[in-house]
Coordinates of C-alpha atoms and ligand atoms in Angstrom, one line a residue:
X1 CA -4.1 -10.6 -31.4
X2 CA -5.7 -7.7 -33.4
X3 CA -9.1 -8.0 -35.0
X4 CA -11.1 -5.8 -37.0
X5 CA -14.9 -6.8 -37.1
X6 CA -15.8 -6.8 -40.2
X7 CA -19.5 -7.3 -39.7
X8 CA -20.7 -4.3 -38.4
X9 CA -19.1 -0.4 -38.8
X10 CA -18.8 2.3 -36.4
X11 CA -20.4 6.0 -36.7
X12 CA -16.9 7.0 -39.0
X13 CA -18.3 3.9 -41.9
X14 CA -15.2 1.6 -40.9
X15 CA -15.1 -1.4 -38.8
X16 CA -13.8 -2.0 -35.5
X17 CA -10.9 -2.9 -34.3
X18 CA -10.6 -5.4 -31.3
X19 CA -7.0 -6.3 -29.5
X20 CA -6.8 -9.1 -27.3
X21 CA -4.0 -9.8 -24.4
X22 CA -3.1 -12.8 -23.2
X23 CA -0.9 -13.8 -20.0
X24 CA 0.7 -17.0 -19.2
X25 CA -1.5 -18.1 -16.5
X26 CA -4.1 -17.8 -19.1
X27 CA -6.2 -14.4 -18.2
X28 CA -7.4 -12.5 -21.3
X29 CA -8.3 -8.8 -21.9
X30 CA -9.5 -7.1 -24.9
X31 CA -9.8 -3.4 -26.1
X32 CA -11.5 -1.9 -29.2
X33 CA -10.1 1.2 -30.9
X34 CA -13.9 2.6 -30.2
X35 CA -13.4 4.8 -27.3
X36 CA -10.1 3.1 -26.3
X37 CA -12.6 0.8 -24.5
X38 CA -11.5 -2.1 -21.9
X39 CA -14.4 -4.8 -23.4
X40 CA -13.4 -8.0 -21.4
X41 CA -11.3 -9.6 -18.5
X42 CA -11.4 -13.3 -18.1
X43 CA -9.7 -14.6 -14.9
X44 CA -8.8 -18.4 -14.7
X45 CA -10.6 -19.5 -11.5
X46 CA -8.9 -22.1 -8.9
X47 CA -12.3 -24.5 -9.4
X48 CA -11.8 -24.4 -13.6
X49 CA -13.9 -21.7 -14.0
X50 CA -13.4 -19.2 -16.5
X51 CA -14.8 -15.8 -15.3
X52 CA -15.6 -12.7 -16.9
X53 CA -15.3 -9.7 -14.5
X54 CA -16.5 -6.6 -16.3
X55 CA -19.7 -5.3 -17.4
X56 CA -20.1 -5.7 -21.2
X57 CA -22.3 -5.3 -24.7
X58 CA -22.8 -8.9 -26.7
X59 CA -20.6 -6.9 -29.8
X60 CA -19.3 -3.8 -30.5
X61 CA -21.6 -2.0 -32.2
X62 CA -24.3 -2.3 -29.1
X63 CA -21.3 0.5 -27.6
X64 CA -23.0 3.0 -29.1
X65 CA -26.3 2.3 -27.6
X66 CA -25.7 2.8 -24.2
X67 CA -24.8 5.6 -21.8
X68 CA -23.2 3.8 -19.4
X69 CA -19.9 4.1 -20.8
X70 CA -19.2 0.5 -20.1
X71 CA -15.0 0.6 -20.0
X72 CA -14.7 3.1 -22.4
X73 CA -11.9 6.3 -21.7
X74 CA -13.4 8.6 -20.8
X75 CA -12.2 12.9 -21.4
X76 CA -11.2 15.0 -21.5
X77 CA -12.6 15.9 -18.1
X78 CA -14.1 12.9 -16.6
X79 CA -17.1 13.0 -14.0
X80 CA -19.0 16.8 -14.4
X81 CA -18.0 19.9 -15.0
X82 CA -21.2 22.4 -13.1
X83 CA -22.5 24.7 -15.8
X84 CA -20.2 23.6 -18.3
X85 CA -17.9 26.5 -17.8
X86 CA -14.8 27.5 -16.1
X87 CA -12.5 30.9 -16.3
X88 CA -9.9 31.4 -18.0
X89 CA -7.7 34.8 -17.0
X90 CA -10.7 35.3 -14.9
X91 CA -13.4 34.9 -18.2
X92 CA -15.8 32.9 -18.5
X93 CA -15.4 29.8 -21.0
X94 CA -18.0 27.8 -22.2
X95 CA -17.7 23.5 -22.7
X96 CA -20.3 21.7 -24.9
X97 CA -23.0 20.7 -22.4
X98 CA -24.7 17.3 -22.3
X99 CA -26.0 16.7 -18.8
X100 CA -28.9 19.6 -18.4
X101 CA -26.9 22.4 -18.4
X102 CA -23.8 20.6 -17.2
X103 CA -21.2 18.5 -19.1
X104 CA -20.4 14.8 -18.1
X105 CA -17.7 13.0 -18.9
X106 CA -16.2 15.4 -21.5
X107 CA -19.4 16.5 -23.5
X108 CA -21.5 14.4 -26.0
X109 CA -18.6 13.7 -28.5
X110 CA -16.0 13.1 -26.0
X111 CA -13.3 10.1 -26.2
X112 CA -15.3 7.8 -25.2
X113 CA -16.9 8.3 -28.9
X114 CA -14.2 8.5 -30.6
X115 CA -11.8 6.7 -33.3
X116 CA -8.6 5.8 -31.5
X117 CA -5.3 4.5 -33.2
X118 CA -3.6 1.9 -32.2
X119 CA -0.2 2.5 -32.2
X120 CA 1.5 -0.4 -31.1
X121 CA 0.3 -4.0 -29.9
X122 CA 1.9 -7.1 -28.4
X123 CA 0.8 -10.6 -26.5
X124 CA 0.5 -8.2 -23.7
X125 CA 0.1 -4.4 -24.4
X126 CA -1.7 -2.6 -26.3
X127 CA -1.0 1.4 -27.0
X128 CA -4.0 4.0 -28.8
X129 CA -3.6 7.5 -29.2
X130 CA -6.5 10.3 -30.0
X131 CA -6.3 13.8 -32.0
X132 CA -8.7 16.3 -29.9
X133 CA -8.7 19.2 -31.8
X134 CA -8.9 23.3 -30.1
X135 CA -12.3 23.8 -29.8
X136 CA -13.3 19.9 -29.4
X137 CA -16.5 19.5 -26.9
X138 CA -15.2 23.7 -26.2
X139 CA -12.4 22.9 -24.3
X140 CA -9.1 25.0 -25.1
X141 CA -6.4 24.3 -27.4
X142 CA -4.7 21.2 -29.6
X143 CA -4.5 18.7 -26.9
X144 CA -2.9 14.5 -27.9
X145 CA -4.0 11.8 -25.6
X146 CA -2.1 8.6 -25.1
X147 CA -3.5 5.4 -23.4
X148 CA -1.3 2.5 -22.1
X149 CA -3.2 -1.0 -21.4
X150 CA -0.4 -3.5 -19.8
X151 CA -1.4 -7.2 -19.1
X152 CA 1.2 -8.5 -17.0
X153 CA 1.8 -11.9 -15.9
X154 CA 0.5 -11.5 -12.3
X155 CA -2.7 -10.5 -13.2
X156 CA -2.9 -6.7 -13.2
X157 CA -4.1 -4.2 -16.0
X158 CA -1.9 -1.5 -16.1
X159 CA -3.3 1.5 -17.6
X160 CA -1.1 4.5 -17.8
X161 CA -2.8 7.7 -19.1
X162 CA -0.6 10.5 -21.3
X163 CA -2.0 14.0 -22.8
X164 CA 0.1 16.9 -24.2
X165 CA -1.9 20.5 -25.0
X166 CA -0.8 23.5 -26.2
X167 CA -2.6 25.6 -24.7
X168 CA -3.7 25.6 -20.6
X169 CA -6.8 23.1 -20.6
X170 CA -8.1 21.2 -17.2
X171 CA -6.7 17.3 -18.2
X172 CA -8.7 14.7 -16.2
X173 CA -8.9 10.9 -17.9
X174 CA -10.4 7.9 -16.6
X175 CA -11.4 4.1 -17.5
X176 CA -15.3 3.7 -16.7
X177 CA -14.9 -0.4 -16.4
X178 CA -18.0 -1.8 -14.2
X179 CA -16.8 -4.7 -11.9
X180 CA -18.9 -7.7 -10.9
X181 CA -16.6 -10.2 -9.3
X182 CA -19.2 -13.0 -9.2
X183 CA -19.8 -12.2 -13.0
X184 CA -22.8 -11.3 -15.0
X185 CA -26.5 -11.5 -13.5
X186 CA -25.6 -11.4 -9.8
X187 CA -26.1 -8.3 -7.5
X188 CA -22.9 -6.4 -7.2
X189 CA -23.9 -4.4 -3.9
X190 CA -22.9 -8.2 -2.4
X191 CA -19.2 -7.0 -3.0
X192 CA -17.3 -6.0 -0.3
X193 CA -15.5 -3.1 -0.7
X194 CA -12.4 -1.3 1.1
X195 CA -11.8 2.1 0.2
X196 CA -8.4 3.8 1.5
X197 CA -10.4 7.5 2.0
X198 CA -11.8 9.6 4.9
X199 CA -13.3 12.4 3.2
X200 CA -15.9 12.1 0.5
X201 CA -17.3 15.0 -1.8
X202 CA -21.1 15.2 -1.0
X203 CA -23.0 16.4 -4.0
X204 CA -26.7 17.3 -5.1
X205 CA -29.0 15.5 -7.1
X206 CA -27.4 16.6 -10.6
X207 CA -23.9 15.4 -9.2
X208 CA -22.9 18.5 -8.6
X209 CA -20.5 19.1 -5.5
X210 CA -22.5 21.2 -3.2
X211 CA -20.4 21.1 0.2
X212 CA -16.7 20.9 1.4
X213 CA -15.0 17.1 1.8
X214 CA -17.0 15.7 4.2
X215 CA -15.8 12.8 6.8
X216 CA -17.0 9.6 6.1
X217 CA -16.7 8.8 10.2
X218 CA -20.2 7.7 11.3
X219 CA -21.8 7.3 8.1
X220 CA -23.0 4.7 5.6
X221 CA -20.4 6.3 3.1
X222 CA -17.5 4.8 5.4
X223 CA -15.7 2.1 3.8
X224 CA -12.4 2.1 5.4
X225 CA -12.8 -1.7 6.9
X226 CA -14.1 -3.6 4.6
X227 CA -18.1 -4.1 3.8
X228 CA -20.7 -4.9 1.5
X229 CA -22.2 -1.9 -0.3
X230 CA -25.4 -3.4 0.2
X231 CA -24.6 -2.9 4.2
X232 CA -25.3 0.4 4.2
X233 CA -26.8 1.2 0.8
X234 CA -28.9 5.0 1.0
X235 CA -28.7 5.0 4.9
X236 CA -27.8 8.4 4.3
X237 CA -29.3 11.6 2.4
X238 CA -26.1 11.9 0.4
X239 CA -26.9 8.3 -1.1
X240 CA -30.2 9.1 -1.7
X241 CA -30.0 11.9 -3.4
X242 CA -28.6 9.9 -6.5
X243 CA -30.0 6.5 -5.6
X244 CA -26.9 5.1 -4.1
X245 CA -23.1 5.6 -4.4
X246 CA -21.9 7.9 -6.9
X247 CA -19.8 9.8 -4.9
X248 CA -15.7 11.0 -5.3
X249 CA -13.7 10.3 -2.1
X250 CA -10.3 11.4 -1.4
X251 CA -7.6 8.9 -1.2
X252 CA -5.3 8.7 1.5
X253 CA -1.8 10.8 0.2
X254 CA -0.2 7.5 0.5
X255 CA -1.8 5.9 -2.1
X256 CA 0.4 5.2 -5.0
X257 CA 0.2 3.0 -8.8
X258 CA 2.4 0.6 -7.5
X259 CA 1.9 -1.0 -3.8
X260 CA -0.2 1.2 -2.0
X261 CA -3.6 0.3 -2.8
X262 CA -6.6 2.8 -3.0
X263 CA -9.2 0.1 -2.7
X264 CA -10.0 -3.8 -2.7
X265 CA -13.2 -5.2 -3.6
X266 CA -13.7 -9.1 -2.9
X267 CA -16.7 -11.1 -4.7
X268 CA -20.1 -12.2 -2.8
X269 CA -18.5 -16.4 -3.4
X270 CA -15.1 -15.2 -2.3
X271 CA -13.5 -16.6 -4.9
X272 CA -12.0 -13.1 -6.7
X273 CA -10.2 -10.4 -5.2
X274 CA -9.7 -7.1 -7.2
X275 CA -7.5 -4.2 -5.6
X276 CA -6.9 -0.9 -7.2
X277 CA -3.8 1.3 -7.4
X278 CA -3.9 4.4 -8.8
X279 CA -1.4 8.1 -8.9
X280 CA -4.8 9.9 -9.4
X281 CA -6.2 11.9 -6.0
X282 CA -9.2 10.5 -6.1
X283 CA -11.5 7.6 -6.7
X284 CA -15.5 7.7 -8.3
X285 CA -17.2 4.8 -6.4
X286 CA -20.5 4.5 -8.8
X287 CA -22.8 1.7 -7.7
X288 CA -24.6 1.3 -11.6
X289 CA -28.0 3.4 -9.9
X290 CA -28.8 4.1 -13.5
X291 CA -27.8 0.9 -15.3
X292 CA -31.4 -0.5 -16.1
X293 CA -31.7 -0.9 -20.1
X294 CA -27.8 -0.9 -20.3
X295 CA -27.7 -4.1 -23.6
X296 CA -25.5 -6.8 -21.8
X297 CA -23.8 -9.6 -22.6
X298 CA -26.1 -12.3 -23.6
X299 CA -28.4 -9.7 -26.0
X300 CA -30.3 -8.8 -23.2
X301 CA -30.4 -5.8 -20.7
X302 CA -28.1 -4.8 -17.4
X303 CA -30.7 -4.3 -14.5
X304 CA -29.6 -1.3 -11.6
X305 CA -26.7 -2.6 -9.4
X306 CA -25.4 -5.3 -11.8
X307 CA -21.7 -3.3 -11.4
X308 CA -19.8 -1.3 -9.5
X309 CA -17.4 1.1 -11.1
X310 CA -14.4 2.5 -9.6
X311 CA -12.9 5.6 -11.6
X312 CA -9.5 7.2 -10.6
X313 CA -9.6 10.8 -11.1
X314 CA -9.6 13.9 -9.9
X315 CA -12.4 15.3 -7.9
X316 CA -16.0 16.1 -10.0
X317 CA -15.8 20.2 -10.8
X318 CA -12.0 20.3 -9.9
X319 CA -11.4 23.2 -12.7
X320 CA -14.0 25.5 -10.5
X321 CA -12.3 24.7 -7.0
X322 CA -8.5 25.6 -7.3
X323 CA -8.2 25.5 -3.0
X324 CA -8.9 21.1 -2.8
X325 CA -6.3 19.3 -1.5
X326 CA -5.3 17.5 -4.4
X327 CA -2.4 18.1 -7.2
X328 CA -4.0 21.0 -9.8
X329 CA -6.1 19.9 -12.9
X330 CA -4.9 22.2 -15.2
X331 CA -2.1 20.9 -17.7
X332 CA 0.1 23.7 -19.2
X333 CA 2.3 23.4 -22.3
X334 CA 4.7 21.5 -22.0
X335 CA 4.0 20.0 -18.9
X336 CA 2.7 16.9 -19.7
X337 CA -0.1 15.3 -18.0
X338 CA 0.3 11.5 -16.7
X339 CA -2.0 9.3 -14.3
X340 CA -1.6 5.2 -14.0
X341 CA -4.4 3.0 -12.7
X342 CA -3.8 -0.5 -11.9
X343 CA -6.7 -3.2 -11.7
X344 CA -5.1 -6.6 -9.8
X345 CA -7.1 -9.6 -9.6
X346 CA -7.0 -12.3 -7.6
X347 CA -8.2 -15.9 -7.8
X348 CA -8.4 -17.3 -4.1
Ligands
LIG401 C1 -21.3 9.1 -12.9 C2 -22.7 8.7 -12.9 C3 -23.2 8.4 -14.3 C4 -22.4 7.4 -14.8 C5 -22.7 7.0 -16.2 C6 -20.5 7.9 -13.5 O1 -19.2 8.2 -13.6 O2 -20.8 9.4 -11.7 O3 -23.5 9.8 -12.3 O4 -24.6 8.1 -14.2 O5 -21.0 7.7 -14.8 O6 -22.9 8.1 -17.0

């Protein structure tokens, strides 16, 4: 079902547009056009409960007064980018910075604030493509983005990521969804989380990697059997540094989009399971350490640790460290760029 809102207008004067998915079991999702953003997800509960399980604004226009990026798409280069430059043929070249002298999250007018067009819809898909023009946020080069959302009937949203450039520019998009399994106003650092990774990229306090993949043996950052985050939340100096989790971690090579998962996270009441697949290398576990203020659902505000959010991408920097272990950032013509993430949930 497509929707424009005709109440209230976005930044570009016209309204948005809202697309909600339905399954047959009876779970919902909707999108807006603004910032090809995943608003809702409303799981049908074994006890009659209708759930929602993402972090979310009361309307659409409260979007653009957060910097949260509560499940918008976020590029072209999600998570930060040190000094907002790379080299190109060994020269410097300079991004739009919006993080002190860095740039997060694909600069100040990146997709997440952007005009998306929907280019197709059904009862269970919806489709939105994006224009970035050479020079857009100062990254290189023409470059169109394509994003997939897929409801399917056993509960997953599918969300497959496209981009073709015309000239070489580092390609690196993400969802920025906040989970809370128990829904809004609870604690999500009662979670449990499982995270298929070893190594973790430790960072300083401007999230800026500062040393190589690091083990997660022996540390608080070690979710490999399942935990709470609240188990060992800023044990360590890497946590506190940035006031919790807000780290990348390596998946395991096996990981895949379709059955081998990179991550589960179960809710505090045990009733919802989530698990997360995704073809990206690696995974931003974010614990919300900056969420106070954040306008919620109910017209009031998101307080620290209300959601957890669980980005697939490639490492933070990855355009200024060509030796990691992971698949190469940079998308040449013609080559195409592709990444799928799956969200599953569960009601047990
Ligand atoms: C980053 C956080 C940032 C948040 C919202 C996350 O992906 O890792 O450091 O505060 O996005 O901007």
């Amino acid at each position: 079902m497509l929707k424009p809102v005709d109440t209230q207008r976005a930044p570009d004067g016209s309204p948005f547009q809202l697309v909600t998915l339905k399954n047959p079991s009876g779970a919902t999702a909707t999108f807006m056009d603004w910032g090809a953003t995943w608003l809702s997800f409303v799981l049908p509960l074994s006890n009659g409960e209708q759930r929602e399980m993402l972090l979310g604004c009361q309307d659409p226009e409260s979007y653009l007064h957060q910097s949260a990026y509560l499940g918008a798409t976020v590029g072209r280069y999600a998570n930060r980018i040190a000094r907002a430059q790379f080299q190109i043929d060994c020269k410097p070249h300079l991004l739009v910075a919006n993080q002190g002298v860095h740039q997060l999250h694909g600069g100040p007018e990146g997709f997440h604030a952007r005009r998306w067009s929907i280019t197709s819809y059904s009862e269970q898909q919806v489709s939105f493509q994006l224009f970035s023009p050479d020079g857009d946020q100062g990254y290189p080069g023409d470059l169109t983005a394509e994003v997939q959302y897929v409801l399917t009937d056993d509960n997953r949203i599918e969300i497959n990521y496209k981009a073709q450039v015309d000239k070489l520019c580092p390609v690196n998009l993400t969802n920025h969804a906040y989970f809370n399994l128990d829904g809004e106003g609870h604690d999500a650092r009662q979670q449990k989380l499982q995270l298929f990774a070893e190594r973790f990229l430790p960072i300083d306090s401007d999230g800026i990697p500062c040393a190589d993949l690091t083990t997660v043996e022996n540390t608080g950052m070690d979710f490999r059997t399942p935990k709470t985050l609240a188990q060992d939340f800023l044990s360590d100096r890497d946590q506190q540094r940035v006031k919790g989790y807000d780290h990348a971690y390596l998946l395991f090579p096996t990981c895949n989009a379709n059955d081998n998962p990179a991550a589960h996270l179960w809710s505090a009441d045990q009733l919802v399971k989530m698990t997360v697949f995704t073809s990206a290398p690696a995974l931003q576990l974010y614990s919300g350490n900056f969420l106070n203020g954040t306008p919620n659902r109910s017209g009031g505000e998101y307080a620290n640790f209300s959601g957890v959010a669980l980005e697939s991408e490639f490492l933070p920097d990855s355009p200024n460290h060509g030796t990691w272990p992971q698949p190469s950032c940079w998308i040449k013509p013609g080559q195409g760029y592709h990444s799928s993430t799956v969200y599953q949930f569960f009601a047990l």
